[in-house]
Amino acid sequence: MPQHKAQDWLRFAEGFNLSVQFPNCIGALDGKHIRVKKPPYSGTRFFNYKQYFSIVLLALADSNYNFIMVDIGDYGSTSDARIFCGSRMVKQLYANQLALPEPTRLPGSAGPPAPFVADEGFALTPHVMWPFPRCSLDVKRRIFNYRLTCARRYVECAFGILFTKCWVFKTTIQIDLDHATLVVQACVILHITRIHNASSDVDQSEIPTFPGVGLDLRLHRRPGTAGISIRELHADFFISPEGALPWQVEAICGSV
């Protein structure tokens, strides 16, 4: 993957702000299981919770359904959060090697924003935001969850476009693990090249549809204090005069 510069990250943030009004978000993060035949002598390391053998494609996507960074080949039995914690992208993030620009603070807020949006499969940190758990939802938190979900769907749609165009993913990849990883890498590169060379807007007929914006918002782990504080700052911003959208209350009422 290319090394992104500060102006690239600013462009990603502008894209999310224009598309879904989620300020300072520079990527939507998720993992996708790729079916592979069982590697010899691997035990259950590649056997995932969906009951098949897989490797994981961990990806960060922009608002144009393109992949910004990827990590390919981890065990299917490994959680997305654990893969992310051991990935090159998070090591570069914490080593300040991603050339991220200084974050623009939210109006009326003294706290920094989180760069990545994800689902509850990841840990809540100052760098990764995921929704409030369903058991504690008031209007403010439902609005936050709705707007985060709108931003996060871009990585799901990027996976959907990739799987639709690359028929190799429609069945189990029947080659050895090293070559299967290379196949996934090649498909990701083709996807990046195709999106990059396309017109400014992706053909909407290629984008998969998902049933509503609801999520399974069960709390899987205790989030860090800093992550909780930054999530609350965003939730407050989304109902403030500076950050509220005129149709957001109607949107969450219609999604119940």
CSV table of C-alpha atoms in Angstrom, one decimal:
chain,number,residue,atom,x,y,z
A,1,MET,CA,0.0,0.0,0.0
A,2,PRO,CA,1.3,3.5,-0.7
A,3,GLN,CA,2.5,5.7,2.2
A,4,HIS,CA,-0.1,8.4,2.6
A,5,LYS,CA,0.8,12.0,3.3
A,6,ALA,CA,-1.0,14.6,5.5
A,7,GLN,CA,-2.9,16.0,2.5
A,8,ASP,CA,-4.2,12.5,1.7
A,9,TRP,CA,-5.6,12.1,5.2
A,10,LEU,CA,-7.2,15.5,5.0
A,11,ARG,CA,-8.8,14.5,1.8
A,12,PHE,CA,-10.2,11.3,3.4
A,13,ALA,CA,-11.6,13.4,6.3
A,14,GLU,CA,-13.2,15.9,3.9
A,15,GLY,CA,-14.8,13.0,2.1
A,16,PHE,CA,-16.5,11.6,5.2
A,17,ASN,CA,-17.5,15.1,6.3
A,18,LEU,CA,-19.1,15.8,2.9
A,19,SER,CA,-20.7,12.3,2.5
A,20,VAL,CA,-22.1,11.6,6.0
A,21,GLN,CA,-21.2,14.7,8.1
A,22,PHE,CA,-18.9,12.8,10.4
A,23,PRO,CA,-16.1,15.4,11.0
A,24,ASN,CA,-12.4,14.4,11.2
A,25,CYS,CA,-13.0,10.7,10.4
A,26,ILE,CA,-10.2,9.5,8.2
A,27,GLY,CA,-11.3,5.9,7.7
A,28,ALA,CA,-13.9,3.1,8.3
A,29,LEU,CA,-12.3,0.0,9.8
A,30,ASP,CA,-13.5,-3.6,9.6
A,31,GLY,CA,-12.4,-7.2,9.0
A,32,LYS,CA,-13.6,-9.7,6.4
A,33,HIS,CA,-13.2,-13.5,6.4
A,34,ILE,CA,-11.8,-15.1,3.2
A,35,ARG,CA,-12.7,-18.8,2.8
A,36,VAL,CA,-9.6,-21.0,2.4
A,37,LYS,CA,-9.0,-24.7,2.6
A,38,LYS,CA,-7.7,-26.0,5.9
A,39,PRO,CA,-3.9,-25.5,6.0
A,40,PRO,CA,-2.1,-28.7,7.0
A,41,TYR,CA,-1.2,-29.1,10.7
A,42,SER,CA,-3.0,-25.8,11.6
A,43,GLY,CA,-5.5,-27.2,14.1
A,44,THR,CA,-8.3,-24.8,14.7
A,45,ARG,CA,-6.3,-21.6,14.2
A,46,PHE,CA,-8.0,-20.8,10.9
A,47,PHE,CA,-11.4,-22.0,12.0
A,48,ASN,CA,-13.6,-19.0,12.6
A,49,TYR,CA,-16.8,-18.4,14.6
A,50,LYS,CA,-18.8,-18.8,11.4
A,51,GLN,CA,-17.7,-22.4,11.3
A,52,TYR,CA,-15.4,-22.4,8.3
A,53,PHE,CA,-11.7,-22.0,7.7
A,54,SER,CA,-10.5,-18.5,6.7
A,55,ILE,CA,-7.9,-15.8,6.7
A,56,VAL,CA,-8.8,-12.3,7.6
A,57,LEU,CA,-8.7,-9.2,5.4
A,58,LEU,CA,-8.5,-6.2,7.8
A,59,ALA,CA,-9.1,-3.0,6.0
A,60,LEU,CA,-9.4,0.8,6.4
A,61,ALA,CA,-11.6,2.3,3.8
A,62,ASP,CA,-12.4,5.9,2.6
A,63,SER,CA,-15.7,7.4,1.6
A,64,ASN,CA,-15.2,6.4,-2.0
A,65,TYR,CA,-15.2,2.7,-1.2
A,66,ASN,CA,-11.5,2.5,-1.6
A,67,PHE,CA,-9.0,0.7,0.7
A,68,ILE,CA,-6.5,3.1,2.4
A,69,MET,CA,-4.6,0.4,4.4
A,70,VAL,CA,-5.0,-3.4,4.6
A,71,ASP,CA,-3.6,-6.3,6.7
A,72,ILE,CA,-4.0,-9.7,5.1
A,73,GLY,CA,-3.6,-13.3,6.3
A,74,ASP,CA,-4.3,-13.5,10.0
A,75,TYR,CA,-5.9,-16.6,11.5
A,76,GLY,CA,-9.6,-16.8,11.0
A,77,SER,CA,-10.0,-17.6,14.7
A,78,THR,CA,-8.5,-14.3,15.8
A,79,SER,CA,-10.8,-11.4,16.6
A,80,ASP,CA,-10.8,-8.2,14.6
A,81,ALA,CA,-9.6,-6.2,17.7
A,82,ARG,CA,-6.6,-8.5,18.2
A,83,ILE,CA,-5.6,-8.5,14.6
A,84,PHE,CA,-5.8,-4.7,14.6
A,85,CYS,CA,-3.7,-4.4,17.7
A,86,GLY,CA,-1.0,-6.5,16.1
A,87,SER,CA,-1.3,-4.9,12.6
A,88,ARG,CA,1.2,-2.7,10.9
A,89,MET,CA,-1.3,0.1,10.7
A,90,VAL,CA,-1.8,0.3,14.4
A,91,LYS,CA,2.0,0.1,15.0
A,92,GLN,CA,2.5,3.0,12.6
A,93,LEU,CA,-0.4,4.9,14.3
A,94,TYR,CA,1.1,4.7,17.7
A,95,ALA,CA,4.6,5.4,16.5
A,96,ASN,CA,3.4,8.5,14.7
A,97,GLN,CA,4.5,7.2,11.3
A,98,LEU,CA,1.3,7.7,9.4
A,99,ALA,CA,1.8,11.5,8.8
A,100,LEU,CA,-1.6,12.3,10.3
A,101,PRO,CA,-2.4,16.0,10.3
A,102,GLU,CA,-3.2,17.8,13.5
A,103,PRO,CA,-6.9,17.1,14.2
A,104,THR,CA,-9.3,19.9,13.9
A,105,ARG,CA,-11.2,20.2,17.2
A,106,LEU,CA,-15.0,19.9,17.1
A,107,PRO,CA,-16.7,23.3,17.6
A,108,GLY,CA,-17.5,23.8,21.3
A,109,SER,CA,-15.3,20.9,22.3
A,110,ALA,CA,-11.8,20.8,23.9
A,111,GLY,CA,-11.2,17.2,23.0
A,112,PRO,CA,-9.5,15.6,20.0
A,113,PRO,CA,-11.6,13.5,17.6
A,114,ALA,CA,-11.0,9.8,16.8
A,115,PRO,CA,-9.7,9.0,13.3
A,116,PHE,CA,-11.3,5.6,12.7
A,117,VAL,CA,-14.9,4.4,13.0
A,118,ALA,CA,-15.6,0.7,13.6
A,119,ASP,CA,-18.1,-1.7,15.0
A,120,GLU,CA,-18.1,-3.1,18.5
A,121,GLY,CA,-15.7,-5.9,17.5
A,122,PHE,CA,-12.9,-3.4,18.1
A,123,ALA,CA,-11.7,-1.8,21.4
A,124,LEU,CA,-13.0,1.7,22.1
A,125,THR,CA,-9.9,3.9,22.2
A,126,PRO,CA,-9.0,7.5,21.5
A,127,HIS,CA,-8.2,6.4,17.9
A,128,VAL,CA,-11.2,4.1,17.3
A,129,MET,CA,-14.8,4.9,17.8
A,130,TRP,CA,-17.7,2.4,18.0
A,131,PRO,CA,-21.4,2.7,18.9
A,132,PHE,CA,-22.9,2.9,22.4
A,133,PRO,CA,-24.3,-0.4,23.6
A,134,ARG,CA,-28.0,-0.9,23.0
A,135,CYS,CA,-28.8,-1.2,26.7
A,136,SER,CA,-28.1,2.5,27.4
A,137,LEU,CA,-29.5,4.3,24.4
A,138,ASP,CA,-31.2,7.7,24.8
A,139,VAL,CA,-31.9,10.0,21.8
A,140,LYS,CA,-28.4,11.6,21.9
A,141,ARG,CA,-26.7,8.2,21.8
A,142,ARG,CA,-29.0,6.8,19.1
A,143,ILE,CA,-28.1,9.8,17.0
A,144,PHE,CA,-24.4,9.1,17.5
A,145,ASN,CA,-24.9,5.5,16.6
A,146,TYR,CA,-26.8,6.3,13.5
A,147,ARG,CA,-24.2,8.8,12.2
A,148,LEU,CA,-21.3,6.5,13.1
A,149,THR,CA,-23.0,3.6,11.3
A,150,CYS,CA,-23.5,5.8,8.2
A,151,ALA,CA,-19.8,6.4,8.1
A,152,ARG,CA,-18.8,2.8,8.9
A,153,ARG,CA,-20.9,1.3,6.1
A,154,TYR,CA,-18.3,2.5,3.5
A,155,VAL,CA,-15.9,-0.3,4.5
A,156,GLU,CA,-18.8,-2.8,4.4
A,157,CYS,CA,-19.7,-1.6,0.9
A,158,ALA,CA,-16.0,-1.7,-0.2
A,159,PHE,CA,-15.9,-5.4,0.8
A,160,GLY,CA,-19.2,-5.9,-1.0
A,161,ILE,CA,-17.8,-4.4,-4.3
A,162,LEU,CA,-14.6,-6.4,-3.9
A,163,PHE,CA,-16.5,-9.7,-3.5
A,164,THR,CA,-18.9,-8.9,-6.3
A,165,LYS,CA,-16.2,-8.2,-8.8
A,166,CYS,CA,-13.7,-10.9,-7.8
A,167,TRP,CA,-15.4,-14.2,-8.3
A,168,VAL,CA,-12.6,-16.1,-6.5
A,169,PHE,CA,-14.3,-15.0,-3.2
A,170,LYS,CA,-17.6,-16.7,-4.0
A,171,THR,CA,-16.2,-20.1,-3.0
A,172,THR,CA,-13.3,-21.5,-0.9
A,173,ILE,CA,-9.9,-20.7,-2.3
A,174,GLN,CA,-8.4,-24.1,-3.0
A,175,ILE,CA,-4.7,-23.4,-3.0
A,176,ASP,CA,-2.0,-23.3,-0.3
A,177,LEU,CA,-2.1,-20.5,2.2
A,178,ASP,CA,0.8,-18.4,0.9
A,179,HIS,CA,-0.7,-18.3,-2.6
A,180,ALA,CA,-4.2,-17.7,-1.2
A,181,THR,CA,-2.8,-14.6,0.6
A,182,LEU,CA,-1.2,-13.4,-2.7
A,183,VAL,CA,-4.5,-13.9,-4.5
A,184,VAL,CA,-6.3,-11.6,-1.9
A,185,GLN,CA,-3.5,-9.1,-2.2
A,186,ALA,CA,-3.9,-9.0,-6.0
A,187,CYS,CA,-7.6,-8.6,-5.8
A,188,VAL,CA,-7.2,-5.7,-3.3
A,189,ILE,CA,-4.8,-4.0,-5.7
A,190,LEU,CA,-7.2,-4.5,-8.6
A,191,HIS,CA,-10.0,-3.0,-6.5
A,192,ILE,CA,-7.8,0.0,-5.6
A,193,THR,CA,-6.7,0.6,-9.2
A,194,ARG,CA,-10.3,0.3,-10.5
A,195,ILE,CA,-11.7,2.7,-7.9
A,196,HIS,CA,-8.8,5.2,-8.4
A,197,ASN,CA,-9.2,5.2,-12.1
A,198,ALA,CA,-13.0,5.4,-12.1
A,199,SER,CA,-15.0,8.6,-12.2
A,200,SER,CA,-15.5,10.6,-9.0
A,201,ASP,CA,-18.6,8.6,-8.1
A,202,VAL,CA,-18.8,4.8,-8.0
A,203,ASP,CA,-21.6,3.2,-9.9
A,204,GLN,CA,-24.4,3.0,-7.3
A,205,SER,CA,-25.6,-0.3,-8.8
A,206,GLU,CA,-22.4,-1.9,-7.6
A,207,ILE,CA,-22.9,-1.0,-4.0
A,208,PRO,CA,-24.4,-3.7,-1.8
A,209,THR,CA,-27.4,-2.8,0.3
A,210,PHE,CA,-27.6,-3.6,4.0
A,211,PRO,CA,-30.9,-4.0,6.0
A,212,GLY,CA,-31.2,-0.7,7.8
A,213,VAL,CA,-28.7,1.0,10.0
A,214,GLY,CA,-29.2,-1.1,13.2
A,215,LEU,CA,-26.3,-2.9,14.8
A,216,ASP,CA,-25.8,-5.5,17.4
A,217,LEU,CA,-24.5,-3.1,20.0
A,218,ARG,CA,-23.7,-5.5,22.8
A,219,LEU,CA,-20.7,-4.4,24.9
A,220,HIS,CA,-17.9,-7.0,24.5
A,221,ARG,CA,-15.2,-5.3,26.6
A,222,ARG,CA,-14.7,-2.5,29.0
A,223,PRO,CA,-13.7,0.6,27.0
A,224,GLY,CA,-10.9,2.9,28.1
A,225,THR,CA,-11.7,6.2,29.8
A,226,ALA,CA,-10.2,8.3,27.1
A,227,GLY,CA,-12.3,6.5,24.4
A,228,ILE,CA,-15.5,7.0,26.4
A,229,SER,CA,-14.8,10.7,26.8
A,230,ILE,CA,-14.1,11.3,23.1
A,231,ARG,CA,-17.2,9.3,22.1
A,232,GLU,CA,-19.3,11.5,24.5
A,233,LEU,CA,-17.8,14.6,22.9
A,234,HIS,CA,-18.9,13.5,19.5
A,235,ALA,CA,-22.4,12.6,20.8
A,236,ASP,CA,-22.7,16.0,22.3
A,237,PHE,CA,-21.5,17.6,19.1
A,238,PHE,CA,-24.0,15.8,17.0
A,239,ILE,CA,-26.9,17.3,19.0
A,240,SER,CA,-25.4,20.8,19.2
A,241,PRO,CA,-26.4,23.7,17.0
A,242,GLU,CA,-23.1,23.3,15.2
A,243,GLY,CA,-23.3,19.6,14.6
A,244,ALA,CA,-26.9,18.6,14.4
A,245,LEU,CA,-28.5,17.6,11.1
A,246,PRO,CA,-32.2,18.7,10.5
A,247,TRP,CA,-33.3,15.2,9.6
A,248,GLN,CA,-31.4,13.1,12.1
A,249,VAL,CA,-34.1,12.7,14.7
A,250,GLU,CA,-36.6,11.5,12.0
A,251,ALA,CA,-33.9,9.1,10.7
A,252,ILE,CA,-33.4,7.4,14.1
A,253,CYS,CA,-37.2,7.2,14.7
A,254,GLY,CA,-37.6,5.5,11.3
A,255,SER,CA,-34.9,3.0,12.1
A,256,VAL,CA,-36.4,1.6,15.3
